[in-house]
Each structure stands twice: as C-alpha cells, then as structure tokens.
CSV table of C-alpha atoms in Angstrom, one decimal:
chain,number,residue,atom,x,y,z
A,1,MET,CA,-23.9,-52.4,34.1
A,2,SER,CA,-25.8,-49.1,34.1
A,3,ALA,CA,-25.9,-46.8,31.1
A,4,LEU,CA,-23.4,-44.5,32.8
A,5,THR,CA,-20.9,-47.3,33.4
A,6,ASP,CA,-21.3,-48.5,29.9
A,7,MET,CA,-20.6,-45.0,28.6
A,8,LEU,CA,-17.5,-44.7,30.7
A,9,ALA,CA,-16.2,-48.1,29.7
A,10,ASP,CA,-16.5,-47.2,26.0
A,11,TRP,CA,-14.8,-43.8,26.5
A,12,MET,CA,-12.0,-44.3,28.9
A,13,PRO,CA,-9.7,-46.6,26.8
A,14,GLY,CA,-9.3,-43.9,24.2
A,15,GLN,CA,-8.0,-41.3,26.7
A,16,ARG,CA,-4.3,-40.5,27.0
A,17,TRP,CA,-4.3,-40.8,30.7
A,18,PHE,CA,-5.8,-44.3,30.8
A,19,GLY,CA,-3.0,-46.7,31.6
A,20,GLY,CA,-4.7,-50.0,30.8
A,21,LYS,CA,-4.6,-49.8,27.0
A,22,GLY,CA,-4.4,-53.2,25.4
A,23,ARG,CA,-5.4,-55.1,28.6
A,24,GLU,CA,-8.5,-57.2,28.7
A,25,TRP,CA,-11.2,-56.0,31.1
A,26,ALA,CA,-12.9,-58.4,33.4
A,27,GLY,CA,-15.3,-55.8,34.8
A,28,VAL,CA,-15.9,-52.1,35.7
A,29,ALA,CA,-17.7,-50.4,38.6
A,30,GLU,CA,-18.5,-46.8,39.1
A,31,GLU,CA,-19.6,-44.5,42.0
A,32,GLY,CA,-20.0,-40.8,41.8
A,33,PHE,CA,-21.4,-37.6,43.4
A,34,PHE,CA,-22.1,-34.1,42.3
A,35,LEU,CA,-19.5,-31.4,43.1
A,36,ASP,CA,-21.6,-28.6,41.7
A,37,GLN,CA,-25.2,-28.7,40.5
A,38,SER,CA,-25.4,-25.4,38.6
A,39,ASP,CA,-25.4,-25.2,34.8
A,40,PRO,CA,-23.5,-27.2,33.7
A,41,ALA,CA,-23.6,-29.6,36.6
A,42,LEU,CA,-20.3,-31.2,37.6
A,43,SER,CA,-20.1,-34.7,38.9
A,44,VAL,CA,-17.0,-36.7,40.0
A,45,HIS,CA,-16.7,-40.5,39.4
A,46,ARG,CA,-14.4,-43.1,40.7
A,47,VAL,CA,-14.2,-45.8,38.1
A,48,ARG,CA,-12.7,-49.2,39.1
A,49,VAL,CA,-11.5,-51.3,36.3
A,50,THR,CA,-10.5,-55.0,36.9
A,51,TYR,CA,-8.5,-56.9,34.4
A,52,THR,CA,-8.5,-60.6,33.5
A,53,ASP,CA,-5.1,-61.0,35.0
A,54,GLY,CA,-6.5,-60.1,38.4
A,55,ALA,CA,-5.1,-56.6,38.6
A,56,ALA,CA,-7.3,-53.5,39.2
A,57,GLU,CA,-7.0,-49.8,38.8
A,58,THR,CA,-9.2,-46.9,40.0
A,59,TYR,CA,-9.5,-43.7,37.9
A,60,LEU,CA,-11.0,-40.3,38.6
A,61,VAL,CA,-13.4,-39.0,35.9
A,62,PRO,CA,-15.1,-35.6,36.3
A,63,LEU,CA,-18.0,-35.0,34.0
A,64,SER,CA,-20.0,-32.0,33.1
A,65,TRP,CA,-23.7,-32.4,32.2
A,66,ARG,CA,-25.9,-30.5,29.8
A,67,ASN,CA,-29.5,-30.8,28.7
A,68,ALA,CA,-28.6,-30.3,25.0
A,69,PRO,CA,-25.5,-31.0,22.8
A,70,ALA,CA,-22.8,-28.4,23.0
A,71,GLU,CA,-21.3,-28.1,19.5
A,72,GLU,CA,-18.3,-26.2,20.9
A,73,LEU,CA,-17.4,-29.2,23.1
A,74,ALA,CA,-17.7,-31.9,20.5
A,75,GLY,CA,-14.1,-33.0,21.1
A,76,ALA,CA,-14.9,-33.4,24.8
A,77,PHE,CA,-18.1,-35.4,24.3
A,78,VAL,CA,-18.2,-38.6,26.5
A,79,GLY,CA,-21.7,-39.8,25.8
A,80,ALA,CA,-25.4,-39.5,26.6
A,81,VAL,CA,-27.6,-41.3,29.1
A,82,PRO,CA,-31.4,-41.2,29.4
A,83,GLY,CA,-32.9,-39.0,32.1
A,84,SER,CA,-36.4,-38.2,33.4
A,85,GLN,CA,-36.8,-35.4,30.9
A,86,GLY,CA,-34.8,-36.6,28.0
A,87,GLU,CA,-31.1,-37.3,27.2
A,88,ASN,CA,-28.4,-35.9,29.5
A,89,TYR,CA,-25.2,-35.1,27.6
A,90,ALA,CA,-21.9,-35.8,29.4
A,91,TYR,CA,-18.6,-34.1,28.6
A,92,ASP,CA,-15.0,-34.3,29.9
A,93,ALA,CA,-15.3,-31.7,32.6
A,94,MET,CA,-11.6,-30.9,32.5
A,95,ARG,CA,-12.1,-29.6,28.9
A,96,ASP,CA,-15.3,-27.8,29.6
A,97,ARG,CA,-14.3,-24.3,30.8
A,98,ASP,CA,-17.7,-23.6,32.3
A,99,ALA,CA,-17.2,-26.6,34.7
A,100,THR,CA,-13.7,-25.7,35.9
A,101,VAL,CA,-14.6,-22.9,38.3
A,102,PRO,CA,-16.0,-25.0,41.3
A,103,TRP,CA,-12.6,-26.7,42.0
A,104,LEU,CA,-11.0,-23.5,43.2
A,105,THR,CA,-14.2,-22.2,44.8
A,106,HIS,CA,-14.3,-25.2,47.1
A,107,LEU,CA,-10.6,-25.0,47.8
A,108,VAL,CA,-10.9,-21.4,48.9
A,109,ALA,CA,-13.8,-22.4,51.2
A,110,ALA,CA,-11.9,-25.5,52.5
A,111,SER,CA,-15.1,-27.4,51.6
A,112,THR,CA,-16.1,-31.0,52.2
A,113,VAL,CA,-18.4,-32.3,49.5
A,114,GLY,CA,-19.5,-35.9,49.8
A,115,PRO,CA,-16.3,-38.0,50.3
A,116,MET,CA,-14.1,-35.2,48.9
A,117,ARG,CA,-12.2,-32.7,51.1
A,118,PHE,CA,-10.4,-29.5,50.0
A,119,HIS,CA,-7.3,-28.3,51.8
A,120,PRO,CA,-5.9,-24.8,51.1
A,121,ALA,CA,-2.2,-24.5,52.0
A,122,GLY,CA,-2.7,-21.4,54.1
A,123,VAL,CA,-1.5,-19.1,51.3
A,124,SER,CA,-2.7,-15.5,50.8
A,125,TYR,CA,-4.2,-15.9,47.4
A,126,ILE,CA,-6.0,-18.6,45.4
A,127,PRO,CA,-7.8,-17.3,42.2
A,128,GLU,CA,-11.5,-17.7,42.5
A,129,GLY,CA,-14.2,-17.4,39.9
A,130,VAL,CA,-11.7,-17.8,37.0
A,131,PRO,CA,-12.1,-20.7,34.5
A,132,GLY,CA,-9.3,-23.0,33.8
A,133,ASP,CA,-7.7,-24.0,30.5
A,134,VAL,CA,-6.6,-27.5,30.0
A,135,ILE,CA,-3.0,-28.4,29.1
A,136,SER,CA,-3.4,-30.8,26.2
A,137,THR,CA,0.1,-32.3,26.2
A,138,GLU,CA,-0.1,-34.3,29.4
A,139,GLN,CA,-0.5,-38.0,29.5
A,140,SER,CA,-0.9,-39.6,32.9
A,141,ASN,CA,-2.6,-36.6,34.6
A,142,THR,CA,-4.7,-33.6,33.5
A,143,SER,CA,-3.9,-30.0,34.4
A,144,LEU,CA,-5.8,-26.8,34.3
A,145,VAL,CA,-4.2,-23.3,34.1
A,146,TYR,CA,-6.1,-20.6,35.9
A,147,GLY,CA,-5.1,-17.2,34.3
A,148,GLU,CA,-1.4,-16.7,35.0
A,149,SER,CA,-1.4,-17.5,38.7
A,150,ALA,CA,-2.3,-21.1,39.4
A,151,ILE,CA,-2.2,-24.6,37.9
A,152,LEU,CA,-4.4,-27.5,39.1
A,153,LYS,CA,-3.1,-31.0,38.5
A,154,LEU,CA,-5.7,-33.8,38.6
A,155,PHE,CA,-4.3,-37.2,39.4
A,156,ARG,CA,-6.3,-39.6,37.2
A,157,ARG,CA,-5.2,-42.9,38.8
A,158,LEU,CA,-6.2,-43.0,42.4
A,159,GLU,CA,-4.2,-44.9,45.1
A,160,PRO,CA,-4.6,-44.7,48.9
A,161,GLY,CA,-2.2,-42.3,50.5
A,162,LEU,CA,-0.8,-38.8,50.1
A,163,ASN,CA,0.7,-38.3,46.6
A,164,PRO,CA,4.4,-37.5,46.9
A,165,ASP,CA,3.9,-34.5,44.6
A,166,VAL,CA,1.9,-32.8,47.3
A,167,GLU,CA,4.0,-34.1,50.2
A,168,ILE,CA,7.3,-32.9,48.8
A,169,HIS,CA,6.0,-29.6,47.4
A,170,ASP,CA,4.6,-28.8,50.9
A,171,ALA,CA,7.9,-29.7,52.5
A,172,LEU,CA,9.9,-27.6,50.1
A,173,ARG,CA,7.4,-24.7,50.5
A,174,GLN,CA,8.0,-24.7,54.2
A,175,ALA,CA,11.7,-24.8,53.6
A,176,ASP,CA,11.3,-21.7,51.4
A,177,ASN,CA,13.2,-23.4,48.5
A,178,GLU,CA,13.4,-21.1,45.5
A,179,HIS,CA,13.5,-23.9,42.9
A,180,ILE,CA,9.8,-25.0,43.1
A,181,ALA,CA,6.4,-23.6,42.3
A,182,PRO,CA,4.8,-23.3,45.7
A,183,LEU,CA,1.9,-25.5,46.8
A,184,LEU,CA,-1.4,-23.6,47.1
A,185,GLY,CA,-3.6,-26.5,48.2
A,186,TYR,CA,-4.7,-30.0,47.5
A,187,ILE,CA,-7.8,-32.2,47.3
A,188,GLU,CA,-8.4,-35.7,48.6
A,189,VAL,CA,-11.2,-38.2,48.6
A,190,ASP,CA,-12.0,-40.8,51.3
A,191,ASP,CA,-11.4,-44.4,50.4
A,192,PRO,CA,-14.6,-46.5,50.2
A,193,ASN,CA,-12.9,-49.4,51.9
A,194,GLY,CA,-11.6,-47.4,54.9
A,195,LEU,CA,-8.0,-47.1,53.6
A,196,GLU,CA,-6.0,-43.8,53.6
A,197,PRO,CA,-7.7,-41.0,51.5
A,198,ALA,CA,-6.4,-40.7,47.9
A,199,THR,CA,-5.0,-37.5,46.6
A,200,VAL,CA,-7.3,-36.2,43.8
A,201,ALA,CA,-5.5,-33.0,42.8
A,202,MET,CA,-3.0,-30.3,43.8
A,203,LEU,CA,-2.9,-26.6,43.1
A,204,GLN,CA,0.4,-24.8,42.8
A,205,THR,CA,1.7,-21.4,41.6
A,206,PHE,CA,1.8,-21.2,37.8
A,207,VAL,CA,5.1,-20.2,36.3
A,208,PRO,CA,4.3,-18.1,33.2
A,209,ASN,CA,6.8,-17.2,30.4
A,210,ALA,CA,9.1,-20.1,31.3
A,211,SER,CA,10.8,-22.6,29.0
A,212,ASP,CA,11.2,-26.3,29.7
A,213,GLY,CA,14.6,-27.7,29.9
A,214,TRP,CA,14.1,-30.2,27.1
A,215,ARG,CA,13.3,-27.5,24.5
A,216,LEU,CA,16.2,-25.3,25.6
A,217,ALA,CA,18.7,-28.2,25.5
A,218,THR,CA,17.6,-29.5,22.1
A,219,SER,CA,17.7,-26.0,20.7
A,220,SER,CA,21.3,-25.9,21.8
A,221,VAL,CA,22.0,-29.2,20.1
A,222,ARG,CA,20.4,-27.9,16.9
A,223,ASP,CA,22.6,-24.8,17.0
A,224,LEU,CA,25.7,-27.1,17.4
A,225,TYR,CA,24.7,-29.2,14.4
A,226,ALA,CA,24.2,-26.1,12.3
A,227,GLU,CA,27.8,-24.9,13.0
A,228,ALA,CA,29.9,-27.7,11.4
A,229,ASP,CA,33.2,-26.1,12.2
A,230,LEU,CA,32.7,-25.1,15.8
A,231,HIS,CA,32.9,-27.0,19.0
A,232,ALA,CA,30.2,-27.1,21.7
A,233,ASP,CA,31.9,-24.4,23.8
A,234,GLU,CA,32.1,-22.1,20.8
A,235,VAL,CA,28.5,-22.1,19.7
A,236,GLY,CA,26.3,-19.2,20.7
A,237,GLY,CA,23.7,-21.6,22.0
A,238,ASP,CA,26.1,-23.3,24.4
A,239,PHE,CA,24.0,-24.8,27.2
A,240,ALA,CA,26.7,-25.7,29.7
A,241,GLY,CA,26.2,-22.7,31.9
A,242,GLU,CA,22.5,-23.6,32.2
A,243,SER,CA,23.4,-27.2,32.9
A,244,GLU,CA,25.7,-26.1,35.7
A,245,ARG,CA,23.0,-23.9,37.2
A,246,LEU,CA,20.5,-26.8,36.9
A,247,GLY,CA,23.0,-29.0,38.9
A,248,GLU,CA,23.1,-26.4,41.6
A,249,ALA,CA,19.3,-26.2,41.7
A,250,THR,CA,19.0,-29.9,42.0
A,251,ALA,CA,21.5,-30.0,44.8
A,252,SER,CA,19.5,-27.3,46.6
A,253,VAL,CA,16.3,-29.3,46.3
A,254,HIS,CA,18.0,-32.5,47.6
A,255,ALA,CA,19.6,-30.7,50.5
A,256,ASP,CA,16.3,-29.2,51.7
A,257,LEU,CA,14.5,-32.6,51.3
A,258,ALA,CA,17.1,-34.2,53.5
A,259,ARG,CA,16.7,-31.4,56.0
A,260,VAL,CA,12.9,-31.3,56.4
A,261,LEU,CA,11.9,-35.0,55.6
A,262,PRO,CA,13.3,-38.2,57.0
A,263,SER,CA,16.7,-39.6,56.0
A,264,GLU,CA,19.0,-42.4,57.1
A,265,PRO,CA,22.3,-44.0,56.1
A,266,ALA,CA,21.9,-47.0,53.8
A,267,ASP,CA,22.7,-50.4,55.2
A,268,ARG,CA,24.1,-53.4,53.5
A,269,ALA,CA,20.7,-54.9,52.9
A,270,TRP,CA,19.7,-51.8,50.9
A,271,TYR,CA,22.7,-52.1,48.6
A,272,ALA,CA,21.8,-55.8,48.0
A,273,THR,CA,18.1,-55.0,47.4
A,274,VAL,CA,19.0,-52.3,44.8
A,275,ALA,CA,21.3,-54.8,43.0
A,276,GLU,CA,18.6,-57.5,43.0
A,277,GLN,CA,16.0,-55.1,41.7
A,278,MET,CA,18.2,-53.8,38.9
A,279,THR,CA,19.1,-57.4,37.9
A,280,ALA,CA,15.4,-58.4,37.9
A,281,ARG,CA,14.5,-55.5,35.6
A,282,LEU,CA,17.4,-56.5,33.3
A,283,GLU,CA,16.2,-60.1,33.0
A,284,ALA,CA,12.6,-58.9,32.3
A,285,ALA,CA,13.9,-56.4,29.7
A,286,LEU,CA,16.0,-59.1,27.9
A,287,ALA,CA,12.7,-60.9,27.0
A,288,VAL,CA,11.4,-57.7,25.4
A,289,VAL,CA,14.6,-56.3,23.8
A,290,PRO,CA,16.8,-59.0,22.3
A,291,ASP,CA,19.5,-56.4,21.4
A,292,LEU,CA,20.2,-56.1,25.1
A,293,ALA,CA,21.7,-59.5,25.2
A,294,GLU,CA,25.2,-58.3,24.1
A,295,HIS,CA,25.3,-56.1,27.2
A,296,GLY,CA,23.8,-58.7,29.6
A,297,ASP,CA,26.9,-60.0,31.2
A,298,ALA,CA,28.5,-56.6,31.6
A,299,LEU,CA,25.3,-55.2,33.2
A,300,ARG,CA,25.0,-58.1,35.6
A,301,ALA,CA,28.6,-57.4,36.7
A,302,LEU,CA,27.9,-53.7,37.1
A,303,TYR,CA,24.8,-54.4,39.2
A,304,ALA,CA,26.8,-57.0,41.3
A,305,ALA,CA,29.3,-54.3,42.1
A,306,VAL,CA,26.5,-52.3,43.7
A,307,ALA,CA,25.9,-55.0,46.2
A,308,GLY,CA,29.6,-54.9,47.3
A,309,THR,CA,30.3,-51.2,47.1
A,310,ASP,CA,31.4,-49.2,50.1
A,311,GLU,CA,30.2,-45.9,48.7
A,312,PRO,CA,28.5,-44.0,51.5
A,313,VAL,CA,24.8,-43.3,50.8
A,314,VAL,CA,22.3,-41.4,52.7
A,315,ARG,CA,18.8,-42.4,51.9
A,316,GLN,CA,16.2,-39.6,51.6
A,317,ARG,CA,13.2,-38.4,49.7
A,318,VAL,CA,14.1,-37.6,46.0
A,319,HIS,CA,12.3,-36.5,42.9
A,320,GLY,CA,12.2,-40.0,41.4
A,321,ASP,CA,11.7,-39.2,37.7
A,322,LEU,CA,14.0,-36.3,37.0
A,323,HIS,CA,14.8,-35.3,33.5
A,324,LEU,CA,15.0,-32.2,31.3
A,325,GLY,CA,11.2,-32.3,30.7
A,326,GLN,CA,10.6,-31.9,34.4
A,327,VAL,CA,12.4,-28.5,34.8
A,328,LEU,CA,11.5,-25.0,33.8
A,329,ARG,CA,13.9,-22.1,33.2
A,330,THR,CA,12.4,-18.7,34.3
A,331,THR,CA,14.0,-15.3,34.3
A,332,THR,CA,15.5,-15.9,37.7
A,333,GLY,CA,16.6,-19.6,37.6
A,334,TRP,CA,15.5,-23.2,37.4
A,335,ILE,CA,12.2,-24.6,38.7
A,336,VAL,CA,11.8,-28.3,39.4
A,337,LEU,CA,8.4,-29.8,38.7
A,338,ASP,CA,6.4,-33.0,39.2
A,339,PHE,CA,7.7,-34.8,42.3
A,340,GLU,CA,5.1,-37.5,41.7
A,341,GLY,CA,7.8,-40.1,40.8
A,342,GLU,CA,7.3,-42.6,38.0
A,343,PRO,CA,3.5,-42.9,37.8
A,344,ALA,CA,3.6,-46.5,36.8
A,345,ARG,CA,5.2,-47.5,40.1
A,346,PRO,CA,2.9,-48.1,43.2
A,347,LEU,CA,2.5,-45.0,45.3
A,348,ALA,CA,4.1,-46.7,48.4
A,349,SER,CA,7.3,-47.4,46.6
A,350,ARG,CA,7.4,-43.8,45.2
A,351,ARG,CA,7.4,-42.6,48.8
A,352,GLU,CA,10.3,-44.7,50.0
A,353,LEU,CA,13.7,-43.3,50.9
A,354,ASP,CA,16.2,-43.4,48.0
A,355,THR,CA,19.5,-42.0,47.0
A,356,PRO,CA,19.9,-38.6,45.2
A,357,LEU,CA,22.0,-40.5,42.7
A,358,ARG,CA,18.9,-41.8,41.1
A,359,ASP,CA,17.8,-38.3,40.2
A,360,VAL,CA,21.3,-37.4,39.0
A,361,ALA,CA,21.4,-40.5,36.8
A,362,GLY,CA,18.0,-39.6,35.4
A,363,MET,CA,19.2,-36.1,34.4
A,364,LEU,CA,22.5,-37.5,32.9
A,365,ARG,CA,20.4,-39.8,30.8
A,366,SER,CA,18.3,-36.9,29.7
A,367,PHE,CA,21.4,-35.0,28.5
A,368,ASP,CA,22.3,-38.1,26.4
A,369,TYR,CA,18.8,-38.1,24.9
A,370,ALA,CA,18.9,-34.4,24.1
A,371,ALA,CA,22.2,-34.8,22.4
A,372,ARG,CA,21.3,-37.9,20.3
A,373,HIS,CA,17.6,-37.5,19.5
A,374,MET,CA,18.4,-35.9,16.1
A,375,LEU,CA,20.8,-38.8,15.2
A,376,VAL,CA,17.7,-40.9,14.7
A,377,GLU,CA,17.2,-39.2,11.4
A,378,GLN,CA,20.8,-39.7,10.3
A,379,PRO,CA,22.1,-42.7,12.3
A,380,ASP,CA,25.1,-43.2,10.0
A,381,ASP,CA,26.5,-39.6,10.1
A,382,PRO,CA,29.8,-39.9,12.0
A,383,GLN,CA,30.3,-36.1,12.3
A,384,ARG,CA,26.9,-35.7,14.0
A,385,ALA,CA,27.6,-38.7,16.3
A,386,TYR,CA,30.9,-37.1,17.4
A,387,ARG,CA,29.3,-33.7,18.0
A,388,ALA,CA,26.4,-35.3,19.9
A,389,GLN,CA,28.9,-37.0,22.2
A,390,GLU,CA,30.9,-33.8,22.7
A,391,TRP,CA,27.7,-31.9,23.6
A,392,ALA,CA,26.6,-34.7,26.0
A,393,GLU,CA,29.9,-34.9,27.7
A,394,ARG,CA,30.2,-31.1,28.1
A,395,ASN,CA,26.7,-30.7,29.6
A,396,ARG,CA,26.9,-33.8,31.8
A,397,ALA,CA,30.2,-32.6,33.3
A,398,ALA,CA,28.7,-29.1,33.8
A,399,PHE,CA,25.6,-30.5,35.6
A,400,CYS,CA,27.8,-32.6,37.9
A,401,ALA,CA,30.1,-29.7,38.6
A,402,GLY,CA,27.1,-27.5,39.5
A,403,TYR,CA,25.6,-30.3,41.6
A,404,SER,CA,28.8,-30.7,43.7
A,405,ALA,CA,29.3,-26.9,44.0
A,406,GLY,CA,25.7,-26.6,45.2
A,407,GLY,CA,26.3,-28.9,48.1
A,408,GLY,CA,25.2,-32.2,46.6
A,409,VAL,CA,27.1,-35.4,47.2
A,410,PRO,CA,30.4,-35.4,45.4
A,411,LEU,CA,30.0,-37.1,42.0
A,412,SER,CA,32.8,-39.3,40.8
A,413,ASP,CA,33.5,-41.0,37.5
A,414,ASP,CA,34.4,-44.1,39.5
A,415,SER,CA,31.0,-44.3,41.2
A,416,ALA,CA,29.7,-47.8,40.7
A,417,LEU,CA,26.4,-46.7,42.1
A,418,LEU,CA,25.9,-43.8,39.7
A,419,ARG,CA,27.0,-45.8,36.7
A,420,ALA,CA,24.6,-48.6,37.7
A,421,PHE,CA,21.7,-46.2,38.1
A,422,GLU,CA,22.4,-44.8,34.7
A,423,ALA,CA,22.5,-48.2,33.2
A,424,ASP,CA,19.3,-49.2,35.0
A,425,LYS,CA,17.6,-46.2,33.5
A,426,ALA,CA,18.9,-47.0,30.1
A,427,VAL,CA,17.6,-50.5,30.3
A,428,TYR,CA,14.1,-49.1,31.2
A,429,GLU,CA,14.5,-46.8,28.1
A,430,CYS,CA,15.3,-49.7,25.9
A,431,VAL,CA,12.0,-51.4,26.9
A,432,TYR,CA,10.0,-48.2,26.4
A,433,GLU,CA,11.5,-47.5,23.0
A,434,ALA,CA,11.1,-51.1,21.8
A,435,ARG,CA,7.4,-50.9,22.6
A,436,ASN,CA,6.7,-47.3,21.5
A,437,ARG,CA,9.5,-45.9,19.2
A,438,PRO,CA,11.6,-48.7,17.9
A,439,HIS,CA,13.6,-46.3,15.7
A,440,TRP,CA,14.8,-44.5,18.9
A,441,LEU,CA,16.2,-47.7,20.5
A,442,MET,CA,19.6,-46.8,19.2
A,443,ILE,CA,19.8,-44.0,21.8
A,444,PRO,CA,19.8,-46.1,25.0
A,445,LEU,CA,21.6,-49.0,23.4
A,446,SER,CA,24.6,-46.7,22.4
A,447,SER,CA,24.6,-45.4,26.0
A,448,LEU,CA,24.8,-48.9,27.4
A,449,SER,CA,27.9,-49.5,25.2
A,450,ARG,CA,29.5,-46.6,26.9
A,451,LEU,CA,28.4,-47.5,30.4
A,452,THR,CA,29.4,-51.1,30.2
A,453,SER,CA,32.8,-50.4,28.7
A,454,GLY,CA,33.8,-48.1,31.5
A,455,ASP,CA,34.2,-45.1,29.1
C-alpha cells in the first residue's frame, strides 16, 4: 500500500462514522482527486475496505493539506506523507474551517470536478464564501453548518444510487410541505465500475433556535418525576399537546409522500414477507440476547398474525427511522429530519415502498424510551415506573390522535400490524442495548412484556 493508504487505514477505525469497528480487514484501496488546490488544498478520497468475511464498504474521506503542522487542528490531524519538498500534513477536512468553503462554491456554480458533480436545487440563495462549522455529535455522517442559513450533510458510506434523504426532501420541497427543512442541493460522484452515481452530500436549509424532540420530551419526564403528587396532565411541562402536533406533522409528511411518490396496495405476498423478516430478526436476536427467550413464542405468534391479517395497507415511501431525535420543534411547528432510513441497511432496501405504520411504531417506541430512560438509574422504584408508564401512555395516545386527525391512516389498539412493528423495533433495540448499553436492556424488554401480553 502507499503511504496515503497506510495513513488512512490507521486513522479510519478510530472515527465515529466508521461502521467496520471490530471487523478484521483483508485489504484497503484508495482513489482520490483534488476538489480545490488553494491553501489549504482539499482532496476527496474514496476508500474501499474489504473484510475477511468477504464484505466490503466504501467510505468518503475529504482531507485538507498543509505544508506545516497546524497546532489549532491537532484534534483533526490524520497523518503526514512525504512529498517532493518535505512532509505534507493531512487533516480531516470537515473539521478544518479553511477547507469547508469550496463545497458551496462548487454547488453555486453547478460544477463538475473530476468524477464529482454538484446539483443546486434551483433555489434563490445558497451561502457562498462562508466557512462551515462541524457538528460533533453525529455518528454515521458528518455535517457542517454554514452561518444560520444552511447545513451540509456528508454521507460517509457510499453506495450506488440516489440517497433517500435527497430524494424525499426534494419531493417534499416540491410538495411545499411545511414540516421539512427544504433541500438546497446535493452532490454525487460517479461510480468507478459504471454503476449509478453515489450521493456524496446534501445541502438543506438550517433551522436555527430549534429544540430536538428527545430533549423536549425527556425534560417533560423530568418535570413529572419532580412533582411526586401530580399526574402527567397536571404538570407544567406536560408534553401531550406537542405529541399531538407531532402526530399531525407526521401524517402530513406521509400524505405528501403518498401523493408525489409511488404507492400501491399491499398484496398477500408482502404481508408474508414482512412476517418472515420479523421472525428471522427475532431468531438472530435470540442468539445475542438470551433474555428474549421468555418472549419468543409470543413474538412468533404476533408475527404470524401479520401474515394472516386483513388490515388494508398502502405501501409508499416513508421515513424509515423515525424517533424523537429526528424531529425539531421550531417557533412555528415540528420539522422532520433525516429521511435516510436506517444507515446500516442497504440503500436499495431503504428506498423500497413500506407502510407508514413502521414510522408510527418507531415514534411510539421513542415515547417509551423517553419515559423510561431515567428508570435505568432507579430500576426498583415502583412510583417512578408507574409515572413513566402514565407519561408514555398519555403521549403515545396524543401522538396517535394527532396522526389520525392529520389525515393519517386510522390507528387502532387492535392493529396486529402496528403491534408487530413495535415489537420488531423493540427486538432490534434489545440487540443494540445488549451490545452497547447492557444496563438499558430493561427498557425494550419491559416494552416487550406489554406488547406480547396484549396490554
């Protein structure tokens, strides 16, 4: 391998967005080009990692280059490689403000640079000449905020095809949906093997002075816990009104997606496939989470009911990974973010038609998490457990009421599909918690007790 490839192979495993942590590498290959050759120079690299199990992933890595070490960028240092006039010092270009300007310059100009093409969305204003500030909390992607007007999301893992985040935001922009941050443009790179271009990044309107749903919901839960003698509807921080409005916003997004993108009635084969997929995920999860075994038979029966249900379903494009962390509350209402779907799933599957019930189930699970996350600290406190259940039931009901009032599909407590989607999500959560936060495993397990008992 070259010195550059060696450097990237050493650096990438330590990055939050790298999805192959703990996997054994079989090889790595790199190809790159310069997007800007001023000072600092900006290069873009596609790094293909192959693993010993035969799988492979391609990552996008922008680097900024300097002739001398930059002390202020020590935390973004990637490595140094020899050049004709001495060492060249490479930095993570998304954390080097001086190297963030060219992205929007090329987008305004609708440039083509090497294999990379820039597509403005035909909007009136894209900030140009302004540096971007990195958002440090992201994991699978990397985003830059430009002033208070735009945010650029860089998709680190590349796959052929249009990213659903771009596709759906563009469709909802054309539908003039008020519950999204409008798309301003996107960037793609040609595939070296002649497949569809991969989406590199998207630019959309930045929403300043907004609060994410998770923080608002968990603040409401803390307020409830602090008032030991009051019910959820009596606490000043009651969240049910916001949950109802969030349900209405979700229904609005689903309605516009069904109107401007393809949709079709589900057939019997689809129900059977969904049931098979849920059952397969359960069997795989049982090998990871032994505590799931007590729910195994009830979950299998719940999934089998999906295959035989006569609930009418219209398949359409959906969010795919909806939860309280994917929504923002502004002064005027709720904004839904990140229509990328679950990043771990193949892009093709994330673009398939699905039921809006999957999004509804994801949000209902998120209300359960918001209500119960503080029980992890005091798992044996019966009063807190009761109040958590009360908060969750109140806000779940409010969301469902808002969703139905907003024109979404009627939501019924007797829906085998909705209950199954909730259970399937909780099984996924059990695996995640067992691997990452074992002390949180009690949250999805307690939800499975409710879902499988029919309560």
